[in-house]
């Protein structure tokens, strides 16, 4: 079965496929999601199979209106409503106690569920027309970079899913910020995204960023979010982030270590590294988030074997990009 490529005019067809228990990839403002009816255990099992995703890694459930939150979560604390008011529709996922209508296969066996109201109009229309909450992890094969175009989805998923709804390139480019609540006033960041801790703080007593955002969780460690255990977002090429005070220091290090299959991933304002091919991925957190996964796929297509990456800041809105890069690199950084 080839995967159908649908356009925005075909949203009713995509919604009908979801209602029948089929899998449909669709654009969100973050990355492309691989959608299934979140309440249909067989459809959700098919998502795990199509991605090759470990069964204990829960799926985020997407809704079309804030008012739907109570049909998915059995308790919604006031802080969650304040955050929904401030950041939805948008790239923020909140983990809350789940209702029984969400099967355990969707929540990876947990009693909680991650909920998000996406901002992309096609995503919202699709969810509304499907008439059910839509479970959607990123629409890549497990471990690969998340897809930010319909082409990327087909590269990983052609023949494995019924359809992909083509809505062009995703605006944000990295996955949503995932949070849970340690107590009624404390936000715990499980996965950083474009919405950063500093932006969340005005709505909470405190914001705590999980240490697994910065360093590899041990394989047997008890982690707050199952996804933290798994290597993620990696191209085939070996990713080597380089933290250097200056471009000259970076360039000298790379020239001393390069071979014929080495590439550089640089900031837009960097000059060239003589003799070594390069790609660029922006200068600030938002631009870098937009481009990172796209560049990963392009570097693979170019035949890169090792890629020395100019390391982004780990502050504010850049933390999401920094975290994806660290995970692609197995949290190993070259400090000069
Ligand atoms: P993805 O579907 O690829 O965007 O990944 C979803 C991320 O959200 C993974 O890192 C999950 O571990 C995390 N997540 C989803 N639901 C929960 C939950 N109920 N509790 C903790 N983390 C969750
Ligand atoms: Mg993913």
Short mmCIF file of C-alpha atoms and ligand atoms in Angstrom, two decimals:
data_model
loop_
_atom_site.label_atom_id
_atom_site.label_comp_id
_atom_site.label_asym_id
_atom_site.label_seq_id
_atom_site.Cartn_x
_atom_site.Cartn_y
_atom_site.Cartn_z
CA UNK A 1 0.00 0.00 0.00
CA UNK A 2 1.50 3.35 -1.05
CA UNK A 3 0.92 6.27 1.29
CA UNK A 4 -1.52 8.85 -0.15
CA UNK A 5 -0.28 12.44 -0.29
CA UNK A 6 -3.24 14.65 0.57
CA UNK A 7 -3.61 18.44 0.31
CA UNK A 8 -5.45 20.86 2.59
CA UNK A 9 -8.62 20.41 0.50
CA UNK A 10 -8.60 16.71 1.49
CA UNK A 11 -8.90 17.24 5.28
CA UNK A 12 -12.37 15.57 5.31
CA UNK A 13 -10.82 12.44 3.70
CA UNK A 14 -7.96 12.48 6.24
CA UNK A 15 -10.48 12.81 9.11
CA UNK A 16 -12.52 9.89 7.75
CA UNK A 17 -9.36 7.73 7.65
CA UNK A 18 -8.65 8.58 11.33
CA UNK A 19 -12.22 7.68 12.31
CA UNK A 20 -11.76 4.29 10.59
CA UNK A 21 -8.67 3.57 12.69
CA UNK A 22 -6.12 4.35 9.94
CA UNK A 23 -2.88 6.31 10.44
CA UNK A 24 -2.56 9.80 8.96
CA UNK A 25 0.50 12.06 9.26
CA UNK A 26 -0.33 15.75 9.51
CA UNK A 27 1.48 19.08 9.91
CA UNK A 28 1.64 20.85 13.26
CA UNK A 29 3.56 24.03 14.03
CA UNK A 30 6.31 21.94 15.70
CA UNK A 31 6.94 18.87 13.48
CA UNK A 32 4.74 16.45 11.49
CA UNK A 33 2.71 14.17 13.75
CA UNK A 34 1.67 10.57 13.05
CA UNK A 35 -2.00 10.64 13.98
CA UNK A 36 -4.37 7.93 15.20
CA UNK A 37 -7.63 7.99 17.16
CA UNK A 38 -6.24 8.21 20.72
CA UNK A 39 -9.15 6.14 22.10
CA UNK A 40 -8.74 3.28 19.58
CA UNK A 41 -6.20 0.86 21.08
CA UNK A 42 -5.68 -1.03 17.78
CA UNK A 43 -4.99 2.18 15.85
CA UNK A 44 -2.53 3.31 18.52
CA UNK A 45 -0.78 -0.08 18.46
CA UNK A 46 -0.35 0.43 14.71
CA UNK A 47 1.40 3.78 15.41
CA UNK A 48 3.97 2.04 17.62
CA UNK A 49 4.48 -0.64 14.94
CA UNK A 50 4.84 1.86 12.06
CA UNK A 51 7.43 3.89 14.00
CA UNK A 52 9.23 0.97 15.65
CA UNK A 53 8.65 2.85 18.92
CA UNK A 54 9.24 1.21 22.33
CA UNK A 55 5.86 0.39 23.92
CA UNK A 56 6.66 2.27 27.16
CA UNK A 57 7.17 5.63 25.40
CA UNK A 58 3.77 7.38 25.66
CA UNK A 59 2.09 9.36 22.87
CA UNK A 60 0.95 12.96 23.16
CA UNK A 61 -2.81 13.38 22.71
CA UNK A 62 -3.88 16.35 20.58
CA UNK A 63 -7.16 18.21 21.02
CA UNK A 64 -8.88 20.92 18.96
CA UNK A 65 -10.28 23.19 21.74
CA UNK A 66 -9.19 23.94 25.31
CA UNK A 67 -12.66 22.85 26.49
CA UNK A 68 -11.78 19.27 25.38
CA UNK A 69 -9.06 18.98 28.06
CA UNK A 70 -11.54 17.63 30.63
CA UNK A 71 -12.61 14.81 28.31
CA UNK A 72 -9.02 13.48 28.24
CA UNK A 73 -7.71 14.45 31.73
CA UNK A 74 -9.59 13.47 34.90
CA UNK A 75 -8.09 16.32 36.94
CA UNK A 76 -7.18 19.74 35.58
CA UNK A 77 -5.47 21.94 38.20
CA UNK A 78 -5.85 25.74 38.01
CA UNK A 79 -2.20 26.13 36.90
CA UNK A 80 -2.92 23.97 33.82
CA UNK A 81 -5.85 26.20 32.89
CA UNK A 82 -3.70 29.33 33.30
CA UNK A 83 -1.04 27.85 31.04
CA UNK A 84 -3.62 26.74 28.46
CA UNK A 85 -5.00 30.28 28.43
CA UNK A 86 -1.50 31.71 27.91
CA UNK A 87 0.12 29.20 25.52
CA UNK A 88 -2.62 27.28 23.66
CA UNK A 89 -2.95 26.84 20.80
CA UNK A 90 0.81 26.35 20.76
CA UNK A 91 3.85 24.12 21.37
CA UNK A 92 3.20 23.23 25.04
CA UNK A 93 2.28 19.70 26.21
CA UNK A 94 0.94 19.21 29.75
CA UNK A 95 1.04 15.82 31.49
CA UNK A 96 -2.10 15.25 33.61
CA UNK A 97 -3.94 12.27 35.16
CA UNK A 98 -5.70 10.45 32.31
CA UNK A 99 -9.34 9.47 31.91
CA UNK A 100 -10.25 5.82 31.24
CA UNK A 101 -11.21 6.63 27.62
CA UNK A 102 -7.46 6.92 26.91
CA UNK A 103 -6.21 3.32 26.71
CA UNK A 104 -2.97 2.30 28.42
CA UNK A 105 -1.31 1.60 25.08
CA UNK A 106 -1.61 5.34 24.32
CA UNK A 107 -0.11 6.38 27.66
CA UNK A 108 2.67 3.76 27.58
CA UNK A 109 1.13 2.05 30.62
CA UNK A 110 1.13 5.27 32.72
CA UNK A 111 -1.84 6.71 34.60
CA UNK A 112 -1.12 10.11 33.03
CA UNK A 113 -1.43 11.56 29.54
CA UNK A 114 0.41 14.37 27.71
CA UNK A 115 -2.10 16.80 26.16
CA UNK A 116 -1.54 19.50 23.56
CA UNK A 117 -3.66 21.89 21.51
CA UNK A 118 -1.63 22.55 18.32
CA UNK A 119 -1.63 25.95 16.60
CA UNK A 120 -1.45 24.76 12.99
CA UNK A 121 -4.90 25.41 11.45
CA UNK A 122 -4.82 22.16 9.41
CA UNK A 123 -4.09 20.14 12.57
CA UNK A 124 -6.97 21.75 14.45
CA UNK A 125 -9.43 21.31 11.57
CA UNK A 126 -8.38 17.67 11.17
CA UNK A 127 -8.83 16.90 14.89
CA UNK A 128 -12.17 18.71 14.99
CA UNK A 129 -13.47 16.85 11.92
CA UNK A 130 -12.16 13.49 13.16
CA UNK A 131 -14.30 14.06 16.27
CA UNK A 132 -11.83 12.31 18.61
CA UNK A 133 -8.63 13.22 20.45
CA UNK A 134 -5.70 12.37 18.17
CA UNK A 135 -2.61 10.60 19.50
CA UNK A 136 0.38 11.78 17.50
CA UNK A 137 4.08 11.21 18.08
CA UNK A 138 6.49 12.68 15.55
CA UNK A 139 5.98 10.99 12.15
CA UNK A 140 9.53 9.58 11.83
CA UNK A 141 10.88 6.06 12.28
CA UNK A 142 11.95 5.79 15.92
CA UNK A 143 15.41 7.30 16.52
CA UNK A 144 15.47 9.33 13.27
CA UNK A 145 15.22 13.13 13.14
CA UNK A 146 11.64 14.38 13.43
CA UNK A 147 10.09 15.31 10.05
CA UNK A 148 9.46 18.97 9.26
CA UNK A 149 8.11 18.43 5.72
CA UNK A 150 5.74 15.91 4.09
CA UNK A 151 8.74 14.69 2.03
CA UNK A 152 10.57 13.73 5.25
CA UNK A 153 7.48 11.82 6.41
CA UNK A 154 7.36 9.85 3.15
CA UNK A 155 11.11 9.16 3.30
CA UNK A 156 10.52 7.31 6.61
CA UNK A 157 6.92 6.11 6.36
CA UNK A 158 5.90 5.51 2.72
CA UNK A 159 3.89 2.29 2.60
CA UNK A 160 3.54 2.12 6.40
CA UNK A 161 0.69 4.63 6.86
CA UNK A 162 -2.50 5.45 4.96
CA UNK A 163 -1.83 9.11 4.17
CA UNK A 164 0.15 12.27 4.81
CA UNK A 165 -1.49 15.68 4.76
CA UNK A 166 0.97 18.10 3.11
CA UNK A 167 0.95 21.49 4.82
CA UNK A 168 4.43 22.69 3.81
CA UNK A 169 7.35 23.20 6.17
CA UNK A 170 6.73 23.35 9.94
CA UNK A 171 7.30 26.74 11.50
CA UNK A 172 8.88 25.80 14.86
CA UNK A 173 10.92 22.76 13.79
CA UNK A 174 11.51 21.06 17.18
CA UNK A 175 8.92 19.19 19.22
CA UNK A 176 6.76 20.78 21.92
CA UNK A 177 7.87 21.70 25.43
CA UNK A 178 6.60 18.87 27.69
CA UNK A 179 5.82 19.70 31.33
CA UNK A 180 4.25 18.05 34.34
CA UNK A 181 3.38 19.49 37.78
CA UNK A 182 5.37 18.38 40.85
CA UNK A 183 2.92 20.24 43.12
CA UNK A 184 0.09 22.70 42.41
CA UNK A 185 2.52 25.57 41.75
CA UNK A 186 5.69 23.87 40.41
CA UNK A 187 6.28 23.24 36.72
CA UNK A 188 8.69 20.40 35.88
CA UNK A 189 10.12 20.65 32.32
CA UNK A 190 10.51 17.13 30.92
CA UNK A 191 11.46 18.17 27.40
CA UNK A 192 12.42 21.71 26.36
CA UNK A 193 10.91 23.23 23.21
CA UNK A 194 10.47 26.73 21.87
CA UNK A 195 8.51 27.76 24.99
CA UNK A 196 11.25 28.09 27.60
CA UNK A 197 11.40 27.99 31.41
CA UNK A 198 11.70 31.80 31.61
CA UNK A 199 8.40 32.21 29.72
CA UNK A 200 6.63 29.70 31.99
CA UNK A 201 7.83 31.22 35.27
CA UNK A 202 5.27 34.06 35.48
CA UNK A 203 2.52 31.40 35.64
CA UNK A 204 4.06 29.28 38.41
CA UNK A 205 5.73 29.46 41.82
CA UNK A 206 8.80 27.71 40.41
CA UNK A 207 10.04 26.03 37.23
CA UNK A 208 12.36 23.03 37.49
CA UNK A 209 14.19 21.74 34.41
CA UNK A 210 14.83 17.99 34.61
CA UNK A 211 18.58 17.09 34.69
CA UNK A 212 17.98 14.54 31.87
CA UNK A 213 17.62 17.55 29.56
CA UNK A 214 21.37 18.17 29.98
CA UNK A 215 22.86 14.72 30.51
CA UNK A 216 22.24 11.13 29.48
CA UNK A 217 19.88 9.25 31.81
CA UNK A 218 21.32 5.82 32.74
CA UNK A 219 19.50 2.99 30.88
CA UNK A 220 18.13 1.58 34.17
CA UNK A 221 17.42 4.97 35.81
CA UNK A 222 13.89 5.84 36.91
CA UNK A 223 13.14 8.84 34.70
CA UNK A 224 10.25 11.29 34.91
CA UNK A 225 9.41 10.86 31.22
CA UNK A 226 10.04 7.57 29.38
CA UNK A 227 11.26 9.34 26.21
CA UNK A 228 14.34 10.57 28.13
CA UNK A 229 15.85 7.08 28.09
CA UNK A 230 15.99 6.70 24.34
CA UNK A 231 18.54 7.97 21.86
CA UNK A 232 16.68 10.33 19.60
CA UNK A 233 16.72 12.63 16.67
CA UNK A 234 19.95 11.26 15.21
CA UNK A 235 21.00 11.30 11.59
CA UNK A 236 23.18 8.44 10.33
CA UNK A 237 26.19 10.77 10.41
CA UNK A 238 28.08 11.07 13.70
CA UNK A 239 27.19 14.40 15.34
CA UNK A 240 30.03 16.09 17.25
CA UNK A 241 29.04 19.36 18.95
CA UNK A 242 32.02 21.66 19.54
CA UNK A 243 31.88 24.26 22.31
CA UNK A 244 34.50 26.91 21.44
CA UNK A 245 35.09 30.50 22.58
CA UNK A 246 35.74 31.65 19.03
CA UNK A 247 35.13 30.59 15.47
CA UNK A 248 38.90 30.48 14.89
CA UNK A 249 39.34 27.93 17.69
CA UNK A 250 36.52 25.81 16.25
CA UNK A 251 37.94 26.01 12.70
CA UNK A 252 41.47 25.06 13.80
CA UNK A 253 40.15 22.04 15.73
CA UNK A 254 38.02 20.83 12.82
CA UNK A 255 40.85 21.25 10.26
CA UNK A 256 43.15 19.20 12.49
CA UNK A 257 40.62 16.34 12.74
CA UNK A 258 38.81 16.33 9.37
CA UNK A 259 38.88 13.64 6.70
CA UNK A 260 37.19 13.39 3.27
CA UNK A 261 33.73 12.74 4.78
CA UNK A 262 33.73 15.52 7.37
CA UNK A 263 31.18 18.35 7.23
CA UNK A 264 30.70 21.48 9.33
CA UNK A 265 27.34 22.73 10.63
CA UNK A 266 27.83 26.45 11.21
CA UNK A 267 25.96 29.55 12.36
CA UNK A 268 24.82 31.86 9.53
CA UNK A 269 27.32 34.57 10.48
CA UNK A 270 30.35 32.22 10.55
CA UNK A 271 32.86 32.42 7.70
CA UNK A 272 33.84 29.21 5.82
CA UNK A 273 36.22 26.60 7.19
CA UNK A 274 38.69 26.37 4.28
CA UNK A 275 38.61 23.01 2.49
CA UNK A 276 35.68 21.54 4.44
CA UNK A 277 32.08 21.51 3.13
CA UNK A 278 29.51 23.18 5.35
CA UNK A 279 25.83 23.72 5.95
CA UNK A 280 24.34 26.45 8.15
CA UNK A 281 21.52 26.51 10.67
CA UNK A 282 20.86 30.05 11.80
CA UNK A 283 22.14 32.26 14.61
CA UNK A 284 19.37 32.33 17.22
CA UNK A 285 17.29 29.68 18.98
CA UNK A 286 14.17 30.08 16.85
CA UNK A 287 16.01 29.91 13.51
CA UNK A 288 18.18 27.00 14.66
CA UNK A 289 15.10 25.08 15.84
CA UNK A 290 13.47 25.68 12.46
CA UNK A 291 16.47 24.29 10.53
CA UNK A 292 18.17 21.64 12.70
CA UNK A 293 16.28 18.45 11.72
CA UNK A 294 16.17 19.51 8.08
CA UNK A 295 19.97 19.91 8.06
CA UNK A 296 20.40 16.51 9.74
CA UNK A 297 18.54 14.87 6.85
CA UNK A 298 20.42 16.94 4.23
CA UNK A 299 23.77 15.99 5.79
CA UNK A 300 22.87 12.30 5.46
CA UNK A 301 21.83 12.84 1.84
CA UNK A 302 25.19 14.59 1.17
CA UNK A 303 27.08 11.54 2.49
CA UNK A 304 28.47 13.19 5.63
CA UNK A 305 30.06 10.67 8.03
CA UNK A 306 31.14 13.08 10.77
CA UNK A 307 29.66 16.52 11.39
CA UNK A 308 31.32 19.08 13.66
CA UNK A 309 28.52 21.33 14.88
CA UNK A 310 28.93 24.84 16.24
CA UNK A 311 27.29 24.39 19.64
CA UNK A 312 24.23 26.58 20.31
CA UNK A 313 23.60 28.32 23.63
CA UNK A 314 21.78 26.30 26.30
CA UNK A 315 19.96 29.42 27.58
CA UNK A 316 16.32 30.46 27.11
CA UNK A 317 14.76 29.62 23.76
CA UNK A 318 17.97 27.88 22.60
CA UNK A 319 17.68 25.08 25.17
CA UNK A 320 15.35 23.03 22.95
CA UNK A 321 17.87 23.03 20.09
CA UNK A 322 20.77 22.38 22.48
CA UNK A 323 18.92 19.38 23.94
CA UNK A 324 18.12 17.85 20.48
CA UNK A 325 21.75 18.27 19.46
CA UNK A 326 22.99 16.67 22.69
CA UNK A 327 20.65 13.73 22.24
CA UNK A 328 21.79 13.22 18.64
CA UNK A 329 25.38 13.28 19.95
CA UNK A 330 24.75 10.94 22.89
CA UNK A 331 25.42 13.97 25.18
CA UNK A 332 29.12 14.09 24.23
CA UNK A 333 30.49 17.58 23.64
CA UNK A 334 33.99 18.61 22.56
CA UNK A 335 35.03 21.46 24.89
CA UNK A 336 37.93 23.52 23.55
P1 LIG B 1 7.04 12.43 20.67
O1 LIG B 1 5.74 11.73 20.61
O2 LIG B 1 8.09 11.76 19.83
O3 LIG B 1 6.92 13.89 20.48
O4 LIG B 1 7.52 12.22 22.18
C1 LIG B 1 6.63 12.53 23.23
C2 LIG B 1 7.41 12.84 24.48
O5 LIG B 1 6.51 13.20 25.50
C3 LIG B 1 8.23 11.66 24.96
O6 LIG B 1 9.48 12.13 25.43
C4 LIG B 1 7.39 11.14 26.11
O7 LIG B 1 8.18 10.46 27.06
C5 LIG B 1 6.74 12.41 26.67
N1 LIG B 1 5.46 12.09 27.30
C6 LIG B 1 4.28 11.84 26.69
N2 LIG B 1 3.33 11.50 27.58
C7 LIG B 1 3.91 11.50 28.80
C8 LIG B 1 3.48 11.19 30.13
N3 LIG B 1 2.24 10.79 30.37
N4 LIG B 1 4.38 11.31 31.12
C9 LIG B 1 5.64 11.71 30.89
N5 LIG B 1 6.12 12.00 29.65
C10 LIG B 1 5.27 11.89 28.62
MG1 LIG B 2 9.55 11.82 18.43
#
